[in-house]
């Protein structure tokens, strides 16, 4: 399983990359043929308020591509919520 992490308008630190890589390992327990996982992190600012948007794109063999998007004020909360939503979809396919 290949993992790609992209940051838009944000500097990706090693702790963020490690957190995403360790979180993606949860998807292996579903025994689906996951080809790649792409994560996109973006920081938006509107009216002086900062928010993070996080997007997972899961490419699975013999199934459609799964895209999960989440926005939150806290980056790690957005990652956790999108992981729960992605796990729910993979559970259905499993």
PDB file of N, CA and C in Angstrom:
ATOM      1  N   UNK A   1       0.842  -1.165   0.000  1.00  0.00           N
ATOM      2  CA  UNK A   1       0.000   0.000   0.000  1.00  0.00           C
ATOM      3  C   UNK A   1       0.893   1.235   0.000  1.00  0.00           C
ATOM      4  N   UNK A   2       0.715   2.069  -1.001  1.00  0.00           N
ATOM      5  CA  UNK A   2       1.468   3.312  -1.108  1.00  0.00           C
ATOM      6  C   UNK A   2       0.714   4.425  -0.391  1.00  0.00           C
ATOM      7  N   UNK A   3       1.454   5.277   0.283  1.00  0.00           N
ATOM      8  CA  UNK A   3       0.847   6.394   1.006  1.00  0.00           C
ATOM      9  C   UNK A   3       1.470   7.692   0.526  1.00  0.00           C
ATOM     10  N   UNK A   4       0.620   8.624   0.155  1.00  0.00           N
ATOM     11  CA  UNK A   4       1.078   9.943  -0.264  1.00  0.00           C
ATOM     12  C   UNK A   4       0.432  11.011   0.594  1.00  0.00           C
ATOM     13  N   UNK A   5       1.231  11.985   1.026  1.00  0.00           N
ATOM     14  CA  UNK A   5       0.731  13.057   1.881  1.00  0.00           C
ATOM     15  C   UNK A   5       1.097  14.391   1.240  1.00  0.00           C
ATOM     16  N   UNK A   6       0.099  15.247   1.060  1.00  0.00           N
ATOM     17  CA  UNK A   6       0.305  16.548   0.434  1.00  0.00           C
ATOM     18  C   UNK A   6      -0.229  17.619   1.373  1.00  0.00           C
ATOM     19  N   UNK A   7       0.510  18.690   1.543  1.00  0.00           N
ATOM     20  CA  UNK A   7       0.073  19.813   2.362  1.00  0.00           C
ATOM     21  C   UNK A   7      -0.102  21.052   1.517  1.00  0.00           C
ATOM     22  N   UNK A   8      -1.248  21.686   1.647  1.00  0.00           N
ATOM     23  CA  UNK A   8      -1.518  22.934   0.925  1.00  0.00           C
ATOM     24  C   UNK A   8      -1.650  24.063   1.941  1.00  0.00           C
ATOM     25  N   UNK A   9      -0.827  25.059   1.787  1.00  0.00           N
ATOM     26  CA  UNK A   9      -0.797  26.225   2.683  1.00  0.00           C
ATOM     27  C   UNK A   9      -0.472  25.835   4.120  1.00  0.00           C
ATOM     28  N   UNK A  10       0.288  24.771   4.289  1.00  0.00           N
ATOM     29  CA  UNK A  10       0.679  24.305   5.618  1.00  0.00           C
ATOM     30  C   UNK A  10       2.010  23.587   5.496  1.00  0.00           C
ATOM     31  N   UNK A  11       2.845  23.744   6.505  1.00  0.00           N
ATOM     32  CA  UNK A  11       4.108  23.013   6.552  1.00  0.00           C
ATOM     33  C   UNK A  11       3.866  21.672   7.230  1.00  0.00           C
ATOM     34  N   UNK A  12       4.218  20.591   6.532  1.00  0.00           N
ATOM     35  CA  UNK A  12       4.035  19.257   7.095  1.00  0.00           C
ATOM     36  C   UNK A  12       5.220  18.915   7.988  1.00  0.00           C
ATOM     37  N   UNK A  13       4.947  18.706   9.253  1.00  0.00           N
ATOM     38  CA  UNK A  13       6.002  18.324  10.176  1.00  0.00           C
ATOM     39  C   UNK A  13       6.081  16.800  10.229  1.00  0.00           C
ATOM     40  N   UNK A  14       7.160  16.312  10.810  1.00  0.00           N
ATOM     41  CA  UNK A  14       7.330  14.867  10.920  1.00  0.00           C
ATOM     42  C   UNK A  14       6.256  14.248  11.812  1.00  0.00           C
ATOM     43  N   UNK A  15       5.812  14.969  12.828  1.00  0.00           N
ATOM     44  CA  UNK A  15       4.789  14.416  13.713  1.00  0.00           C
ATOM     45  C   UNK A  15       3.455  14.242  12.989  1.00  0.00           C
ATOM     46  N   UNK A  16       3.112  15.176  12.100  1.00  0.00           N
ATOM     47  CA  UNK A  16       1.881  15.045  11.316  1.00  0.00           C
ATOM     48  C   UNK A  16       1.990  13.865  10.366  1.00  0.00           C
ATOM     49  N   UNK A  17       3.121  13.736   9.685  1.00  0.00           N
ATOM     50  CA  UNK A  17       3.316  12.620   8.752  1.00  0.00           C
ATOM     51  C   UNK A  17       3.278  11.275   9.475  1.00  0.00           C
ATOM     52  N   UNK A  18       3.922  11.193  10.631  1.00  0.00           N
ATOM     53  CA  UNK A  18       3.922   9.944  11.398  1.00  0.00           C
ATOM     54  C   UNK A  18       2.519   9.598  11.884  1.00  0.00           C
ATOM     55  N   UNK A  19       1.763  10.599  12.301  1.00  0.00           N
ATOM     56  CA  UNK A  19       0.402  10.364  12.775  1.00  0.00           C
ATOM     57  C   UNK A  19      -0.486   9.830  11.653  1.00  0.00           C
ATOM     58  N   UNK A  20      -0.358  10.400  10.463  1.00  0.00           N
ATOM     59  CA  UNK A  20      -1.159   9.932   9.327  1.00  0.00           C
ATOM     60  C   UNK A  20      -0.742   8.529   8.923  1.00  0.00           C
ATOM     61  N   UNK A  21       0.558   8.267   8.847  1.00  0.00           N
ATOM     62  CA  UNK A  21       1.027   6.934   8.466  1.00  0.00           C
ATOM     63  C   UNK A  21       0.592   5.868   9.465  1.00  0.00           C
ATOM     64  N   UNK A  22       0.644   6.177  10.754  1.00  0.00           N
ATOM     65  CA  UNK A  22       0.203   5.195  11.751  1.00  0.00           C
ATOM     66  C   UNK A  22      -1.311   5.021  11.713  1.00  0.00           C
ATOM     67  N   UNK A  23      -2.035   6.070  11.372  1.00  0.00           N
ATOM     68  CA  UNK A  23      -3.491   5.980  11.293  1.00  0.00           C
ATOM     69  C   UNK A  23      -3.936   5.157  10.089  1.00  0.00           C
ATOM     70  N   UNK A  24      -3.200   5.228   8.996  1.00  0.00           N
ATOM     71  CA  UNK A  24      -3.552   4.506   7.787  1.00  0.00           C
ATOM     72  C   UNK A  24      -3.385   2.995   7.986  1.00  0.00           C
ATOM     73  N   UNK A  25      -2.533   2.600   8.898  1.00  0.00           N
ATOM     74  CA  UNK A  25      -2.313   1.180   9.158  1.00  0.00           C
ATOM     75  C   UNK A  25      -3.588   0.479   9.627  1.00  0.00           C
ATOM     76  N   UNK A  26      -4.556   1.235  10.154  1.00  0.00           N
ATOM     77  CA  UNK A  26      -5.821   0.656  10.602  1.00  0.00           C
ATOM     78  C   UNK A  26      -6.582   0.035   9.430  1.00  0.00           C
ATOM     79  N   UNK A  27      -6.411   0.595   8.241  1.00  0.00           N
ATOM     80  CA  UNK A  27      -7.136   0.110   7.070  1.00  0.00           C
ATOM     81  C   UNK A  27      -6.707  -1.287   6.637  1.00  0.00           C
ATOM     82  N   UNK A  28      -5.538  -1.738   7.049  1.00  0.00           N
ATOM     83  CA  UNK A  28      -5.047  -3.058   6.647  1.00  0.00           C
ATOM     84  C   UNK A  28      -5.859  -4.195   7.246  1.00  0.00           C
ATOM     85  N   UNK A  29      -6.536  -3.953   8.362  1.00  0.00           N
ATOM     86  CA  UNK A  29      -7.250  -5.036   9.036  1.00  0.00           C
ATOM     87  C   UNK A  29      -8.481  -5.504   8.262  1.00  0.00           C
ATOM     88  N   UNK A  30      -8.920  -4.754   7.252  1.00  0.00           N
ATOM     89  CA  UNK A  30     -10.097  -5.121   6.487  1.00  0.00           C
ATOM     90  C   UNK A  30      -9.786  -6.098   5.348  1.00  0.00           C
ATOM     91  N   UNK A  31      -8.529  -6.408   5.128  1.00  0.00           N
ATOM     92  CA  UNK A  31      -8.092  -7.394   4.132  1.00  0.00           C
ATOM     93  C   UNK A  31      -8.618  -7.096   2.733  1.00  0.00           C
ATOM     94  N   UNK A  32      -8.734  -5.836   2.396  1.00  0.00           N
ATOM     95  CA  UNK A  32      -9.068  -5.431   1.042  1.00  0.00           C
ATOM     96  C   UNK A  32      -7.772  -5.092   0.325  1.00  0.00           C
ATOM     97  N   UNK A  33      -7.775  -5.230  -0.971  1.00  0.00           N
ATOM     98  CA  UNK A  33      -6.567  -4.967  -1.753  1.00  0.00           C
ATOM     99  C   UNK A  33      -6.448  -3.456  -1.990  1.00  0.00           C
ATOM    100  N   UNK A  34      -5.942  -2.751  -0.979  1.00  0.00           N
ATOM    101  CA  UNK A  34      -5.796  -1.288  -1.060  1.00  0.00           C
ATOM    102  C   UNK A  34      -4.511  -0.989  -1.826  1.00  0.00           C
ATOM    103  N   UNK A  35      -4.651  -0.306  -2.944  1.00  0.00           N
ATOM    104  CA  UNK A  35      -3.501   0.010  -3.787  1.00  0.00           C
ATOM    105  C   UNK A  35      -2.755   1.215  -3.234  1.00  0.00           C
ATOM    106  N   UNK A  36      -3.483   2.296  -2.949  1.00  0.00           N
ATOM    107  CA  UNK A  36      -2.820   3.496  -2.444  1.00  0.00           C
ATOM    108  C   UNK A  36      -3.773   4.318  -1.595  1.00  0.00           C
ATOM    109  N   UNK A  37      -3.177   5.110  -0.725  1.00  0.00           N
ATOM    110  CA  UNK A  37      -3.913   6.050   0.118  1.00  0.00           C
ATOM    111  C   UNK A  37      -3.251   7.411  -0.057  1.00  0.00           C
ATOM    112  N   UNK A  38      -4.031   8.386  -0.466  1.00  0.00           N
ATOM    113  CA  UNK A  38      -3.520   9.741  -0.623  1.00  0.00           C
ATOM    114  C   UNK A  38      -4.216  10.640   0.385  1.00  0.00           C
ATOM    115  N   UNK A  39      -3.441  11.439   1.085  1.00  0.00           N
ATOM    116  CA  UNK A  39      -3.979  12.362   2.075  1.00  0.00           C
ATOM    117  C   UNK A  39      -3.620  13.784   1.672  1.00  0.00           C
ATOM    118  N   UNK A  40      -4.613  14.655   1.705  1.00  0.00           N
ATOM    119  CA  UNK A  40      -4.402  16.058   1.368  1.00  0.00           C
ATOM    120  C   UNK A  40      -4.836  16.898   2.568  1.00  0.00           C
ATOM    121  N   UNK A  41      -3.917  17.718   3.057  1.00  0.00           N
ATOM    122  CA  UNK A  41      -4.189  18.590   4.192  1.00  0.00           C
ATOM    123  C   UNK A  41      -4.131  20.026   3.684  1.00  0.00           C
ATOM    124  N   UNK A  42      -5.164  20.795   3.985  1.00  0.00           N
ATOM    125  CA  UNK A  42      -5.196  22.193   3.572  1.00  0.00           C
ATOM    126  C   UNK A  42      -5.597  23.058   4.757  1.00  0.00           C
ATOM    127  N   UNK A  43      -4.996  24.239   4.821  1.00  0.00           N
ATOM    128  CA  UNK A  43      -5.346  25.188   5.869  1.00  0.00           C
ATOM    129  C   UNK A  43      -6.054  26.367   5.214  1.00  0.00           C
ATOM    130  N   UNK A  44      -7.252  26.658   5.680  1.00  0.00           N
ATOM    131  CA  UNK A  44      -8.040  27.757   5.151  1.00  0.00           C
ATOM    132  C   UNK A  44      -8.205  28.819   6.237  1.00  0.00           C
ATOM    133  N   UNK A  45      -8.343  30.047   5.801  1.00  0.00           N
ATOM    134  CA  UNK A  45      -8.579  31.125   6.747  1.00  0.00           C
ATOM    135  C   UNK A  45      -9.638  32.050   6.172  1.00  0.00           C
ATOM    136  N   UNK A  46     -10.768  32.139   6.887  1.00  0.00           N
ATOM    137  CA  UNK A  46     -11.849  33.026   6.478  1.00  0.00           C
ATOM    138  C   UNK A  46     -12.251  33.886   7.667  1.00  0.00           C
ATOM    139  N   UNK A  47     -12.319  35.172   7.439  1.00  0.00           N
ATOM    140  CA  UNK A  47     -12.724  36.129   8.469  1.00  0.00           C
ATOM    141  C   UNK A  47     -11.866  36.009   9.721  1.00  0.00           C
ATOM    142  N   UNK A  48     -10.588  35.714   9.556  1.00  0.00           N
ATOM    143  CA  UNK A  48      -9.669  35.640  10.679  1.00  0.00           C
ATOM    144  C   UNK A  48      -9.697  34.324  11.438  1.00  0.00           C
ATOM    145  N   UNK A  49     -10.520  33.365  11.011  1.00  0.00           N
ATOM    146  CA  UNK A  49     -10.610  32.072  11.685  1.00  0.00           C
ATOM    147  C   UNK A  49      -9.917  31.016  10.837  1.00  0.00           C
ATOM    148  N   UNK A  50      -9.054  30.245  11.473  1.00  0.00           N
ATOM    149  CA  UNK A  50      -8.339  29.196  10.762  1.00  0.00           C
ATOM    150  C   UNK A  50      -9.098  27.879  10.883  1.00  0.00           C
ATOM    151  N   UNK A  51      -9.091  27.121   9.802  1.00  0.00           N
ATOM    152  CA  UNK A  51      -9.708  25.798   9.786  1.00  0.00           C
ATOM    153  C   UNK A  51      -8.857  24.885   8.911  1.00  0.00           C
ATOM    154  N   UNK A  52      -8.877  23.615   9.230  1.00  0.00           N
ATOM    155  CA  UNK A  52      -8.134  22.621   8.468  1.00  0.00           C
ATOM    156  C   UNK A  52      -9.115  21.723   7.737  1.00  0.00           C
ATOM    157  N   UNK A  53      -8.791  21.412   6.495  1.00  0.00           N
ATOM    158  CA  UNK A  53      -9.574  20.425   5.768  1.00  0.00           C
ATOM    159  C   UNK A  53      -8.656  19.249   5.453  1.00  0.00           C
ATOM    160  N   UNK A  54      -9.189  18.055   5.641  1.00  0.00           N
ATOM    161  CA  UNK A  54      -8.427  16.832   5.461  1.00  0.00           C
ATOM    162  C   UNK A  54      -9.195  15.931   4.524  1.00  0.00           C
ATOM    163  N   UNK A  55      -8.494  15.322   3.582  1.00  0.00           N
ATOM    164  CA  UNK A  55      -9.132  14.477   2.575  1.00  0.00           C
ATOM    165  C   UNK A  55      -8.330  13.196   2.394  1.00  0.00           C
ATOM    166  N   UNK A  56      -9.029  12.072   2.478  1.00  0.00           N
ATOM    167  CA  UNK A  56      -8.452  10.765   2.168  1.00  0.00           C
ATOM    168  C   UNK A  56      -8.972  10.311   0.823  1.00  0.00           C
ATOM    169  N   UNK A  57      -8.109   9.740   0.003  1.00  0.00           N
ATOM    170  CA  UNK A  57      -8.515   9.088  -1.224  1.00  0.00           C
ATOM    171  C   UNK A  57      -7.966   7.669  -1.188  1.00  0.00           C
ATOM    172  N   UNK A  58      -8.856   6.687  -1.129  1.00  0.00           N
ATOM    173  CA  UNK A  58      -8.462   5.285  -1.053  1.00  0.00           C
ATOM    174  C   UNK A  58      -8.710   4.626  -2.396  1.00  0.00           C
ATOM    175  N   UNK A  59      -7.661   4.120  -3.019  1.00  0.00           N
ATOM    176  CA  UNK A  59      -7.779   3.378  -4.269  1.00  0.00           C
ATOM    177  C   UNK A  59      -7.736   1.895  -3.941  1.00  0.00           C
ATOM    178  N   UNK A  60      -8.850   1.206  -4.224  1.00  0.00           N
ATOM    179  CA  UNK A  60      -8.979  -0.205  -3.894  1.00  0.00           C
ATOM    180  C   UNK A  60      -9.198  -0.983  -5.184  1.00  0.00           C
ATOM    181  N   UNK A  61      -8.474  -2.105  -5.313  1.00  0.00           N
ATOM    182  CA  UNK A  61      -8.606  -2.939  -6.504  1.00  0.00           C
ATOM    183  C   UNK A  61     -10.015  -3.532  -6.558  1.00  0.00           C
ATOM    184  N   UNK A  62     -10.605  -3.543  -7.735  1.00  0.00           N
ATOM    185  CA  UNK A  62     -11.910  -4.137  -8.027  1.00  0.00           C
ATOM    186  C   UNK A  62     -13.065  -3.410  -7.340  1.00  0.00           C
ATOM    187  N   UNK A  63     -12.837  -2.229  -6.774  1.00  0.00           N
ATOM    188  CA  UNK A  63     -13.883  -1.414  -6.166  1.00  0.00           C
ATOM    189  C   UNK A  63     -13.701   0.035  -6.614  1.00  0.00           C
ATOM    190  N   UNK A  64     -14.708   0.827  -6.350  1.00  0.00           N
ATOM    191  CA  UNK A  64     -14.618   2.249  -6.670  1.00  0.00           C
ATOM    192  C   UNK A  64     -13.650   2.944  -5.720  1.00  0.00           C
ATOM    193  N   UNK A  65     -13.187   4.095  -6.125  1.00  0.00           N
ATOM    194  CA  UNK A  65     -12.326   4.915  -5.274  1.00  0.00           C
ATOM    195  C   UNK A  65     -13.177   5.552  -4.177  1.00  0.00           C
ATOM    196  N   UNK A  66     -12.657   5.535  -2.960  1.00  0.00           N
ATOM    197  CA  UNK A  66     -13.361   6.091  -1.815  1.00  0.00           C
ATOM    198  C   UNK A  66     -12.705   7.409  -1.435  1.00  0.00           C
ATOM    199  N   UNK A  67     -13.510   8.463  -1.340  1.00  0.00           N
ATOM    200  CA  UNK A  67     -13.014   9.786  -0.972  1.00  0.00           C
ATOM    201  C   UNK A  67     -13.752  10.234   0.287  1.00  0.00           C
ATOM    202  N   UNK A  68     -12.987  10.621   1.308  1.00  0.00           N
ATOM    203  CA  UNK A  68     -13.552  11.098   2.566  1.00  0.00           C
ATOM    204  C   UNK A  68     -12.970  12.476   2.835  1.00  0.00           C
ATOM    205  N   UNK A  69     -13.851  13.478   3.012  1.00  0.00           N
ATOM    206  CA  UNK A  69     -13.423  14.845   3.291  1.00  0.00           C
ATOM    207  C   UNK A  69     -13.957  15.273   4.653  1.00  0.00           C
ATOM    208  N   UNK A  70     -13.127  16.026   5.380  1.00  0.00           N
ATOM    209  CA  UNK A  70     -13.531  16.493   6.707  1.00  0.00           C
ATOM    210  C   UNK A  70     -12.893  17.845   6.990  1.00  0.00           C
ATOM    211  N   UNK A  71     -13.660  18.770   7.582  1.00  0.00           N
ATOM    212  CA  UNK A  71     -13.145  20.074   8.005  1.00  0.00           C
ATOM    213  C   UNK A  71     -13.321  20.191   9.506  1.00  0.00           C
ATOM    214  N   UNK A  72     -12.320  20.800  10.156  1.00  0.00           N
ATOM    215  CA  UNK A  72     -12.387  21.016  11.595  1.00  0.00           C
ATOM    216  C   UNK A  72     -11.397  22.105  11.973  1.00  0.00           C
ATOM    217  N   UNK A  73     -11.571  22.654  13.168  1.00  0.00           N
ATOM    218  CA  UNK A  73     -10.639  23.662  13.666  1.00  0.00           C
ATOM    219  C   UNK A  73      -9.320  23.039  14.081  1.00  0.00           C
ATOM    220  N   UNK A  74      -9.365  21.779  14.520  1.00  0.00           N
ATOM    221  CA  UNK A  74      -8.183  21.053  14.961  1.00  0.00           C
ATOM    222  C   UNK A  74      -7.802  20.031  13.894  1.00  0.00           C
ATOM    223  N   UNK A  75      -6.548  20.020  13.482  1.00  0.00           N
ATOM    224  CA  UNK A  75      -6.090  19.120  12.429  1.00  0.00           C
ATOM    225  C   UNK A  75      -6.218  17.662  12.846  1.00  0.00           C
ATOM    226  N   UNK A  76      -5.794  17.347  14.056  1.00  0.00           N
ATOM    227  CA  UNK A  76      -5.822  15.952  14.502  1.00  0.00           C
ATOM    228  C   UNK A  76      -7.255  15.449  14.671  1.00  0.00           C
ATOM    229  N   UNK A  77      -8.171  16.315  15.051  1.00  0.00           N
ATOM    230  CA  UNK A  77      -9.583  15.927  15.140  1.00  0.00           C
ATOM    231  C   UNK A  77     -10.146  15.632  13.754  1.00  0.00           C
ATOM    232  N   UNK A  78      -9.762  16.443  12.758  1.00  0.00           N
ATOM    233  CA  UNK A  78     -10.216  16.205  11.390  1.00  0.00           C
ATOM    234  C   UNK A  78      -9.693  14.873  10.871  1.00  0.00           C
ATOM    235  N   UNK A  79      -8.438  14.537  11.209  1.00  0.00           N
ATOM    236  CA  UNK A  79      -7.862  13.260  10.787  1.00  0.00           C
ATOM    237  C   UNK A  79      -8.606  12.105  11.439  1.00  0.00           C
ATOM    238  N   UNK A  80      -8.869  12.204  12.727  1.00  0.00           N
ATOM    239  CA  UNK A  80      -9.554  11.131  13.446  1.00  0.00           C
ATOM    240  C   UNK A  80     -10.973  10.903  12.923  1.00  0.00           C
ATOM    241  N   UNK A  81     -11.701  11.970  12.680  1.00  0.00           N
ATOM    242  CA  UNK A  81     -13.078  11.843  12.192  1.00  0.00           C
ATOM    243  C   UNK A  81     -13.099  11.234  10.801  1.00  0.00           C
ATOM    244  N   UNK A  82     -12.180  11.656   9.934  1.00  0.00           N
ATOM    245  CA  UNK A  82     -12.147  11.086   8.586  1.00  0.00           C
ATOM    246  C   UNK A  82     -11.715   9.626   8.610  1.00  0.00           C
ATOM    247  N   UNK A  83     -10.857   9.243   9.553  1.00  0.00           N
ATOM    248  CA  UNK A  83     -10.484   7.831   9.690  1.00  0.00           C
ATOM    249  C   UNK A  83     -11.683   6.988  10.107  1.00  0.00           C
ATOM    250  N   UNK A  84     -12.489   7.486  11.022  1.00  0.00           N
ATOM    251  CA  UNK A  84     -13.684   6.763  11.434  1.00  0.00           C
ATOM    252  C   UNK A  84     -14.654   6.598  10.269  1.00  0.00           C
ATOM    253  N   UNK A  85     -14.825   7.658   9.493  1.00  0.00           N
ATOM    254  CA  UNK A  85     -15.721   7.585   8.339  1.00  0.00           C
ATOM    255  C   UNK A  85     -15.190   6.635   7.272  1.00  0.00           C
ATOM    256  N   UNK A  86     -13.874   6.659   7.041  1.00  0.00           N
ATOM    257  CA  UNK A  86     -13.271   5.739   6.076  1.00  0.00           C
ATOM    258  C   UNK A  86     -13.361   4.297   6.531  1.00  0.00           C
ATOM    259  N   UNK A  87     -13.176   4.062   7.823  1.00  0.00           N
ATOM    260  CA  UNK A  87     -13.293   2.708   8.361  1.00  0.00           C
ATOM    261  C   UNK A  87     -14.713   2.184   8.222  1.00  0.00           C
ATOM    262  N   UNK A  88     -15.674   3.061   8.382  1.00  0.00           N
ATOM    263  CA  UNK A  88     -17.075   2.657   8.244  1.00  0.00           C
ATOM    264  C   UNK A  88     -17.372   2.187   6.822  1.00  0.00           C
ATOM    265  N   UNK A  89     -16.854   2.902   5.832  1.00  0.00           N
ATOM    266  CA  UNK A  89     -17.063   2.523   4.437  1.00  0.00           C
ATOM    267  C   UNK A  89     -16.355   1.197   4.131  1.00  0.00           C
ATOM    268  N   UNK A  90     -15.124   1.039   4.625  1.00  0.00           N
ATOM    269  CA  UNK A  90     -14.389  -0.197   4.382  1.00  0.00           C
ATOM    270  C   UNK A  90     -15.047  -1.384   5.085  1.00  0.00           C
ATOM    271  N   UNK A  91     -15.641  -1.152   6.227  1.00  0.00           N
ATOM    272  CA  UNK A  91     -16.366  -2.218   6.939  1.00  0.00           C
ATOM    273  C   UNK A  91     -17.535  -2.718   6.109  1.00  0.00           C
ATOM    274  N   UNK A  92     -18.206  -1.801   5.437  1.00  0.00           N
ATOM    275  CA  UNK A  92     -19.336  -2.188   4.578  1.00  0.00           C
ATOM    276  C   UNK A  92     -18.876  -3.053   3.406  1.00  0.00           C
ATOM    277  N   UNK A  93     -17.728  -2.720   2.824  1.00  0.00           N
ATOM    278  CA  UNK A  93     -17.213  -3.485   1.691  1.00  0.00           C
ATOM    279  C   UNK A  93     -16.643  -4.823   2.129  1.00  0.00           C
ATOM    280  N   UNK A  94     -16.167  -4.885   3.353  1.00  0.00           N
ATOM    281  CA  UNK A  94     -15.564  -6.118   3.855  1.00  0.00           C
ATOM    282  C   UNK A  94     -16.651  -7.147   4.087  1.00  0.00           C
TER     283      UNK A  94
END
